[in-house]
Amino acid sequence: MPKIALDPTPFHHDLSLLEFPQKVADLGYEYLQLTPHKDFIPFYRHPKADDDLVDAFAAACRDAGVQVASVLPVLRWSGPDRDAREAAVTKWKRVIEITKRLGVDTINTEFSGRPERAEESEDAFYRSMEELLPIIESSDLRVLIDPHPDDFVEDGLEALRVIRGLNSKHVGFVYVACHTFHYGGDMDAIMDAAGDALQLVHVADAYDHRRSHGLRYISNPPGNTARVHQHLPVGQADVDFDAFWAGLARIGFTDRDDTVAVSSVFAEDENADAVSRSQLDAITKGLTR
C-alpha cells in the first residue's frame, strides 16, 4: 500500500512549522509532505533550517506519530542564468543534508527552468546533475521530478525522456493529477511510459484549460504565456480519476509500499480540515479499488 501523505501548505498561515505534524495526525494522516516553508526550505532561497530545527521537527513528528514521506524543495537548478544555477546547486546540497538528517529517502521537486529558454535550461539541468547525482546516489536517496507548468519541459512524455537521459535509478517521475492538461493530456500513455519510474503522485483536481477552443479561460493581453491550473478536491473538475486510479494499478504503483500519494489541495484554505479528511477518504478508496 502506498504512503498517503498530506501537504500542509493550506495551514502555513495559521500554524507554526512545528505544529504541522500534530495537525496532520489530527486529520487522520500518518505521513506528511514537507513543502517549501519560510522557516525550513523556502522557495528558491537557501534552506533556513539549522540542525537544531531539523531535529526539533523530527521530534515533533515522533511525538505526533507521523512520518515525513517526502521533502519538496523548489530551486533554480535548471535556470539558464549561470550564477543562479550554481547557487541552486549549493542550496541543493544543504537540502540533501536536511533530508538525510530527517531519515527521509525521498525528495520530490520541479525542474525549475524557463520554457522560453528550453535548450539552455535543459543543458543547465544536466550540468547541475553532473555535480548532484553522485551525491544523491551515494546518499541512497531518490529524487522525483514533476514537469511543472511554466517549466522548460511541461509535456509528460518529454519529461520522462529528460529523466531517462540521466541513466540513474535514483531519479524518477512525479505525476501531478491537476497538471494533466499541461502534461499533454494523455494520462495513460504517460503512466505506461513511466512505469516503475513513477513513484509519487499529487492528488488534486483541475479544469481543462484547453476546452472551448482555448477560450475556457481568458487572460489579457491576448496571446500571453500565462499557465492556468487549480489544485481542487477530487471530483470538482475535469481530471478523469477513474483513469488515474486504474492507471496507477496497471503499472503496479498501488501494490508497492515505497510509493507516495499526496493530497495537495490549495484552493480551499477556509475548508482545509474538511477537505483534507475527504481527500484522505478519496485517496484511500482510489488506491484500494
mmCIF file of C-alpha atoms in Angstrom:
data_model
loop_
_atom_site.group_PDB
_atom_site.id
_atom_site.type_symbol
_atom_site.label_atom_id
_atom_site.label_comp_id
_atom_site.label_asym_id
_atom_site.label_seq_id
_atom_site.Cartn_x
_atom_site.Cartn_y
_atom_site.Cartn_z
ATOM 1 C CA MET A 1 0.000 0.000 0.000
ATOM 2 C CA PRO A 2 1.434 3.415 -0.922
ATOM 3 C CA LYS A 3 2.039 6.006 1.769
ATOM 4 C CA ILE A 4 -0.756 8.584 1.861
ATOM 5 C CA ALA A 5 0.590 11.998 2.831
ATOM 6 C CA LEU A 6 -0.867 15.430 3.435
ATOM 7 C CA ASP A 7 0.722 18.553 2.037
ATOM 8 C CA PRO A 8 0.247 21.072 4.876
ATOM 9 C CA THR A 9 0.504 24.171 2.664
ATOM 10 C CA PRO A 10 -3.099 25.268 3.481
ATOM 11 C CA PHE A 11 -2.051 25.594 7.142
ATOM 12 C CA HIS A 12 1.124 27.636 6.603
ATOM 13 C CA HIS A 13 -0.561 30.893 7.603
ATOM 14 C CA ASP A 14 -2.253 29.651 10.767
ATOM 15 C CA LEU A 15 0.213 27.200 12.283
ATOM 16 C CA SER A 16 3.925 27.208 13.029
ATOM 17 C CA LEU A 17 6.240 24.713 11.368
ATOM 18 C CA LEU A 18 6.467 22.543 14.489
ATOM 19 C CA GLU A 19 2.661 22.379 14.754
ATOM 20 C CA PHE A 20 2.295 20.706 11.345
ATOM 21 C CA PRO A 21 2.901 17.111 12.484
ATOM 22 C CA GLN A 22 0.168 17.144 15.124
ATOM 23 C CA LYS A 23 -2.251 18.805 12.715
ATOM 24 C CA VAL A 24 -1.555 16.133 10.111
ATOM 25 C CA ALA A 25 -2.158 13.427 12.714
ATOM 26 C CA ASP A 26 -5.383 15.069 13.896
ATOM 27 C CA LEU A 27 -6.661 14.949 10.313
ATOM 28 C CA GLY A 28 -6.074 11.196 10.172
ATOM 29 C CA TYR A 29 -2.858 11.021 8.140
ATOM 30 C CA GLU A 30 0.228 9.004 9.024
ATOM 31 C CA TYR A 31 2.517 10.896 6.633
ATOM 32 C CA LEU A 32 3.191 14.447 5.543
ATOM 33 C CA GLN A 33 4.996 16.056 2.649
ATOM 34 C CA LEU A 34 7.417 18.762 3.759
ATOM 35 C CA THR A 35 6.856 21.508 1.218
ATOM 36 C CA PRO A 36 8.559 24.923 0.964
ATOM 37 C CA HIS A 37 8.272 26.907 4.183
ATOM 38 C CA LYS A 38 9.923 30.173 5.191
ATOM 39 C CA ASP A 39 11.455 28.619 8.325
ATOM 40 C CA PHE A 40 12.711 25.442 6.657
ATOM 41 C CA ILE A 41 13.348 25.323 2.889
ATOM 42 C CA PRO A 42 11.822 28.440 1.282
ATOM 43 C CA PHE A 43 11.005 28.714 -2.410
ATOM 44 C CA TYR A 44 14.212 29.377 -4.391
ATOM 45 C CA ARG A 45 16.238 30.531 -1.376
ATOM 46 C CA HIS A 46 18.855 28.826 0.758
ATOM 47 C CA PRO A 47 17.423 26.462 3.417
ATOM 48 C CA LYS A 48 16.865 28.258 6.719
ATOM 49 C CA ALA A 49 16.726 25.199 8.989
ATOM 50 C CA ASP A 50 19.782 24.510 11.109
ATOM 51 C CA ASP A 51 20.369 21.068 12.592
ATOM 52 C CA ASP A 52 18.590 22.020 15.828
ATOM 53 C CA LEU A 53 15.412 22.924 13.954
ATOM 54 C CA VAL A 54 15.633 19.793 11.821
ATOM 55 C CA ASP A 55 15.926 17.711 14.989
ATOM 56 C CA ALA A 56 13.036 19.596 16.600
ATOM 57 C CA PHE A 57 10.830 18.908 13.587
ATOM 58 C CA ALA A 58 11.785 15.234 13.635
ATOM 59 C CA ALA A 59 10.903 15.108 17.335
ATOM 60 C CA ALA A 60 7.544 16.778 16.673
ATOM 61 C CA CYS A 61 6.824 14.102 14.070
ATOM 62 C CA ARG A 62 7.701 11.329 16.511
ATOM 63 C CA ASP A 63 5.505 12.881 19.203
ATOM 64 C CA ALA A 64 2.582 13.115 16.795
ATOM 65 C CA GLY A 65 3.096 9.618 15.405
ATOM 66 C CA VAL A 66 3.577 10.770 11.809
ATOM 67 C CA GLN A 67 6.440 10.426 9.349
ATOM 68 C CA VAL A 68 7.802 12.618 6.578
ATOM 69 C CA ALA A 69 7.119 10.826 3.291
ATOM 70 C CA SER A 70 8.973 13.322 1.126
ATOM 71 C CA VAL A 71 10.810 16.637 1.164
ATOM 72 C CA LEU A 72 9.889 19.079 -1.618
ATOM 73 C CA PRO A 73 12.339 21.878 -2.454
ATOM 74 C CA VAL A 74 11.831 24.262 -5.391
ATOM 75 C CA LEU A 75 15.191 25.673 -6.511
ATOM 76 C CA ARG A 76 16.546 27.091 -9.782
ATOM 77 C CA TRP A 77 18.861 24.171 -10.547
ATOM 78 C CA SER A 78 17.823 24.234 -14.218
ATOM 79 C CA GLY A 79 17.854 28.002 -14.526
ATOM 80 C CA PRO A 80 19.680 29.318 -17.595
ATOM 81 C CA ASP A 81 21.380 32.021 -15.508
ATOM 82 C CA ARG A 82 24.766 30.602 -14.503
ATOM 83 C CA ASP A 83 25.104 32.325 -11.124
ATOM 84 C CA ALA A 84 21.559 31.362 -10.082
ATOM 85 C CA ARG A 85 22.100 27.763 -11.173
ATOM 86 C CA GLU A 86 25.381 27.450 -9.285
ATOM 87 C CA ALA A 87 23.761 28.932 -6.183
ATOM 88 C CA ALA A 88 20.895 26.438 -6.509
ATOM 89 C CA VAL A 89 23.364 23.545 -6.526
ATOM 90 C CA THR A 90 24.787 24.809 -3.226
ATOM 91 C CA LYS A 91 21.261 25.015 -1.809
ATOM 92 C CA TRP A 92 20.515 21.510 -3.059
ATOM 93 C CA LYS A 93 23.471 20.135 -1.132
ATOM 94 C CA ARG A 94 22.008 21.504 2.093
ATOM 95 C CA VAL A 95 18.566 20.101 1.188
ATOM 96 C CA ILE A 96 20.169 16.677 0.842
ATOM 97 C CA GLU A 97 21.814 17.038 4.263
ATOM 98 C CA ILE A 98 18.492 18.015 5.835
ATOM 99 C CA THR A 99 16.658 15.137 4.165
ATOM 100 C CA LYS A 100 19.187 12.612 5.395
ATOM 101 C CA ARG A 101 19.114 14.057 8.929
ATOM 102 C CA LEU A 102 15.325 13.636 8.964
ATOM 103 C CA GLY A 103 15.769 9.995 7.997
ATOM 104 C CA VAL A 104 13.832 10.514 4.758
ATOM 105 C CA ASP A 105 14.811 8.845 1.475
ATOM 106 C CA THR A 106 12.590 10.768 -0.967
ATOM 107 C CA ILE A 107 12.879 14.248 -2.448
ATOM 108 C CA ASN A 108 10.337 15.433 -4.993
ATOM 109 C CA THR A 109 10.757 18.635 -6.912
ATOM 110 C CA GLU A 110 10.386 20.549 -10.192
ATOM 111 C CA PHE A 111 12.857 21.199 -12.991
ATOM 112 C CA SER A 112 12.537 24.986 -12.394
ATOM 113 C CA GLY A 113 13.889 26.117 -15.749
ATOM 114 C CA ARG A 114 12.386 28.519 -18.281
ATOM 115 C CA PRO A 115 10.192 27.487 -21.246
ATOM 116 C CA GLU A 116 11.346 30.407 -23.405
ATOM 117 C CA ARG A 117 14.939 29.168 -22.960
ATOM 118 C CA ALA A 118 14.265 25.440 -23.047
ATOM 119 C CA GLU A 119 17.517 24.221 -24.594
ATOM 120 C CA GLU A 120 19.661 26.308 -22.253
ATOM 121 C CA SER A 121 17.588 25.160 -19.269
ATOM 122 C CA GLU A 122 17.953 21.506 -20.199
ATOM 123 C CA ASP A 123 21.715 21.978 -20.516
ATOM 124 C CA ALA A 124 21.712 23.644 -17.084
ATOM 125 C CA PHE A 125 19.767 20.726 -15.582
ATOM 126 C CA TYR A 126 22.277 18.165 -16.811
ATOM 127 C CA ARG A 127 25.152 20.384 -15.695
ATOM 128 C CA SER A 128 23.716 20.586 -12.184
ATOM 129 C CA MET A 129 23.176 16.838 -12.107
ATOM 130 C CA GLU A 130 26.800 16.181 -13.029
ATOM 131 C CA GLU A 131 27.581 17.527 -9.565
ATOM 132 C CA LEU A 132 24.498 16.455 -7.622
ATOM 133 C CA LEU A 133 23.768 12.971 -8.945
ATOM 134 C CA PRO A 134 26.856 11.325 -7.372
ATOM 135 C CA ILE A 135 25.820 12.823 -4.018
ATOM 136 C CA ILE A 136 22.216 11.667 -4.452
ATOM 137 C CA GLU A 137 23.303 8.148 -5.368
ATOM 138 C CA SER A 138 25.893 7.826 -2.602
ATOM 139 C CA SER A 139 23.269 9.061 -0.112
ATOM 140 C CA ASP A 140 20.833 6.374 -1.370
ATOM 141 C CA LEU A 141 18.155 8.996 -1.977
ATOM 142 C CA ARG A 142 15.642 9.167 -4.777
ATOM 143 C CA VAL A 143 14.795 12.454 -6.482
ATOM 144 C CA LEU A 144 11.425 12.529 -8.242
ATOM 145 C CA ILE A 145 10.600 15.321 -10.664
ATOM 146 C CA ASP A 146 7.356 16.987 -11.822
ATOM 147 C CA PRO A 147 7.418 18.846 -15.163
ATOM 148 C CA HIS A 148 5.516 21.783 -13.710
ATOM 149 C CA PRO A 149 3.503 24.206 -15.853
ATOM 150 C CA ASP A 150 5.766 27.076 -16.978
ATOM 151 C CA ASP A 151 8.893 24.930 -16.884
ATOM 152 C CA PHE A 152 11.353 24.217 -19.687
ATOM 153 C CA VAL A 153 9.649 20.859 -20.141
ATOM 154 C CA GLU A 154 5.922 20.569 -19.441
ATOM 155 C CA ASP A 155 4.927 17.591 -21.583
ATOM 156 C CA GLY A 156 4.928 14.392 -19.529
ATOM 157 C CA LEU A 157 6.479 12.142 -22.156
ATOM 158 C CA GLU A 158 9.231 14.628 -22.940
ATOM 159 C CA ALA A 159 9.975 14.982 -19.213
ATOM 160 C CA LEU A 160 10.443 11.220 -18.996
ATOM 161 C CA ARG A 161 12.973 11.454 -21.823
ATOM 162 C CA VAL A 162 14.902 14.128 -19.927
ATOM 163 C CA ILE A 163 14.916 11.979 -16.776
ATOM 164 C CA ARG A 164 15.891 8.870 -18.714
ATOM 165 C CA GLY A 165 18.877 10.776 -20.086
ATOM 166 C CA LEU A 166 20.429 10.727 -16.603
ATOM 167 C CA ASN A 167 20.650 6.918 -16.697
ATOM 168 C CA SER A 168 20.073 6.621 -12.945
ATOM 169 C CA LYS A 169 17.554 4.575 -10.975
ATOM 170 C CA HIS A 170 17.785 7.227 -8.262
ATOM 171 C CA VAL A 171 15.815 9.749 -10.335
ATOM 172 C CA GLY A 172 12.142 9.226 -11.134
ATOM 173 C CA PHE A 173 8.889 10.884 -12.086
ATOM 174 C CA VAL A 174 6.110 12.681 -10.196
ATOM 175 C CA TYR A 175 2.627 12.648 -11.728
ATOM 176 C CA VAL A 176 0.571 15.608 -10.511
ATOM 177 C CA ALA A 177 -3.045 14.879 -11.404
ATOM 178 C CA CYS A 178 -4.014 18.527 -11.645
ATOM 179 C CA HIS A 179 -1.178 19.140 -14.149
ATOM 180 C CA THR A 180 -2.609 16.528 -16.519
ATOM 181 C CA PHE A 181 -3.781 19.064 -19.084
ATOM 182 C CA HIS A 182 -0.374 20.755 -19.200
ATOM 183 C CA TYR A 183 1.378 17.365 -19.496
ATOM 184 C CA GLY A 184 -0.269 16.846 -22.876
ATOM 185 C CA GLY A 185 -3.447 15.235 -21.611
ATOM 186 C CA ASP A 186 -2.612 11.594 -22.376
ATOM 187 C CA MET A 187 -2.576 10.188 -18.857
ATOM 188 C CA ASP A 188 -2.458 6.534 -19.869
ATOM 189 C CA ALA A 189 0.484 6.998 -22.232
ATOM 190 C CA ILE A 190 2.496 8.915 -19.638
ATOM 191 C CA MET A 191 1.839 6.434 -16.839
ATOM 192 C CA ASP A 192 2.622 3.456 -19.055
ATOM 193 C CA ALA A 193 5.835 5.071 -20.287
ATOM 194 C CA ALA A 194 6.866 5.946 -16.731
ATOM 195 C CA GLY A 195 6.243 2.509 -15.252
ATOM 196 C CA ASP A 196 8.364 1.953 -12.152
ATOM 197 C CA ALA A 197 9.853 5.441 -12.515
ATOM 198 C CA LEU A 198 6.505 6.895 -11.393
ATOM 199 C CA GLN A 199 6.943 6.774 -7.627
ATOM 200 C CA LEU A 200 4.944 9.724 -6.278
ATOM 201 C CA VAL A 201 1.648 11.357 -7.223
ATOM 202 C CA HIS A 202 -0.078 14.543 -6.151
ATOM 203 C CA VAL A 203 -3.829 14.147 -5.915
ATOM 204 C CA ALA A 204 -5.909 17.203 -6.769
ATOM 205 C CA ASP A 205 -8.366 18.162 -9.485
ATOM 206 C CA ALA A 206 -8.231 20.867 -12.170
ATOM 207 C CA TYR A 207 -10.230 22.207 -15.082
ATOM 208 C CA ASP A 208 -9.078 21.515 -18.617
ATOM 209 C CA HIS A 209 -7.944 24.946 -19.791
ATOM 210 C CA ARG A 210 -7.838 23.712 -23.420
ATOM 211 C CA ARG A 211 -11.605 23.305 -23.735
ATOM 212 C CA SER A 212 -13.855 25.661 -25.676
ATOM 213 C CA HIS A 213 -11.160 26.070 -28.319
ATOM 214 C CA GLY A 214 -8.777 27.522 -25.774
ATOM 215 C CA LEU A 215 -11.256 30.129 -24.538
ATOM 216 C CA ARG A 216 -12.312 28.462 -21.291
ATOM 217 C CA TYR A 217 -10.052 30.933 -19.510
ATOM 218 C CA ILE A 218 -9.385 34.352 -20.967
ATOM 219 C CA SER A 219 -6.408 36.364 -19.794
ATOM 220 C CA ASN A 220 -5.192 39.648 -21.160
ATOM 221 C CA PRO A 221 -3.356 40.733 -23.149
ATOM 222 C CA PRO A 222 -4.329 38.108 -25.746
ATOM 223 C CA GLY A 223 -1.562 35.680 -26.536
ATOM 224 C CA ASN A 224 0.275 35.990 -23.207
ATOM 225 C CA THR A 225 2.077 32.922 -21.918
ATOM 226 C CA ALA A 226 0.314 32.565 -18.552
ATOM 227 C CA ARG A 227 -0.375 28.986 -17.415
ATOM 228 C CA VAL A 228 -3.604 28.351 -15.510
ATOM 229 C CA HIS A 229 -4.412 25.356 -13.329
ATOM 230 C CA GLN A 230 -6.040 24.628 -9.981
ATOM 231 C CA HIS A 231 -5.466 22.318 -7.002
ATOM 232 C CA LEU A 232 -9.081 21.395 -6.230
ATOM 233 C CA PRO A 233 -10.577 18.497 -4.259
ATOM 234 C CA VAL A 234 -11.042 15.256 -6.162
ATOM 235 C CA GLY A 235 -14.237 15.258 -8.200
ATOM 236 C CA GLN A 236 -14.686 19.019 -8.540
ATOM 237 C CA ALA A 237 -13.256 19.471 -12.042
ATOM 238 C CA ASP A 238 -12.128 17.632 -15.185
ATOM 239 C CA VAL A 239 -9.422 15.114 -14.232
ATOM 240 C CA ASP A 240 -10.565 11.570 -15.023
ATOM 241 C CA PHE A 241 -9.856 9.946 -11.669
ATOM 242 C CA ASP A 242 -11.266 6.595 -12.748
ATOM 243 C CA ALA A 243 -8.493 6.504 -15.358
ATOM 244 C CA PHE A 244 -5.996 7.894 -12.842
ATOM 245 C CA TRP A 245 -6.532 5.150 -10.248
ATOM 246 C CA ALA A 246 -6.774 2.458 -12.939
ATOM 247 C CA GLY A 247 -3.504 3.630 -14.460
ATOM 248 C CA LEU A 248 -1.702 3.528 -11.130
ATOM 249 C CA ALA A 249 -2.977 -0.006 -10.542
ATOM 250 C CA ARG A 250 -1.976 -1.079 -14.046
ATOM 251 C CA ILE A 251 1.667 -0.053 -13.587
ATOM 252 C CA GLY A 252 1.909 -1.556 -10.091
ATOM 253 C CA PHE A 253 2.046 1.750 -8.186
ATOM 254 C CA THR A 254 -0.740 0.664 -5.848
ATOM 255 C CA ASP A 255 0.975 -2.633 -4.995
ATOM 256 C CA ARG A 256 4.163 -1.026 -3.685
ATOM 257 C CA ASP A 257 4.843 0.257 -0.168
ATOM 258 C CA ASP A 258 7.526 2.745 -1.219
ATOM 259 C CA THR A 259 5.292 4.879 -3.440
ATOM 260 C CA VAL A 260 3.641 8.066 -2.153
ATOM 261 C CA ALA A 261 0.248 9.649 -2.837
ATOM 262 C CA VAL A 262 -0.001 13.243 -1.617
ATOM 263 C CA SER A 263 -3.158 15.250 -1.053
ATOM 264 C CA SER A 264 -2.278 18.670 -2.471
ATOM 265 C CA VAL A 265 -5.407 20.819 -2.447
ATOM 266 C CA PHE A 266 -4.558 24.518 -2.197
ATOM 267 C CA ALA A 267 -7.775 26.174 -3.349
ATOM 268 C CA GLU A 268 -9.958 25.924 -0.221
ATOM 269 C CA ASP A 269 -7.968 27.048 2.809
ATOM 270 C CA GLU A 270 -11.182 28.101 4.523
ATOM 271 C CA ASN A 271 -12.322 24.451 4.466
ATOM 272 C CA ALA A 272 -8.891 22.854 4.825
ATOM 273 C CA ASP A 273 -9.794 20.468 7.653
ATOM 274 C CA ALA A 274 -12.871 19.035 5.933
ATOM 275 C CA VAL A 275 -11.155 18.908 2.547
ATOM 276 C CA SER A 276 -8.108 17.131 3.984
ATOM 277 C CA ARG A 277 -10.320 14.451 5.542
ATOM 278 C CA SER A 278 -12.358 13.966 2.370
ATOM 279 C CA GLN A 279 -9.155 13.755 0.338
ATOM 280 C CA LEU A 280 -7.841 11.031 2.634
ATOM 281 C CA ASP A 281 -11.010 9.060 2.059
ATOM 282 C CA ALA A 282 -10.900 9.571 -1.711
ATOM 283 C CA ILE A 283 -7.218 8.595 -1.982
ATOM 284 C CA THR A 284 -7.650 5.517 0.206
ATOM 285 C CA LYS A 285 -10.596 4.335 -1.860
ATOM 286 C CA GLY A 286 -8.805 5.099 -5.117
ATOM 287 C CA LEU A 287 -5.675 3.178 -4.164
ATOM 288 C CA THR A 288 -7.608 0.145 -2.899
ATOM 289 C CA ARG A 289 -10.370 -0.041 -5.536
#
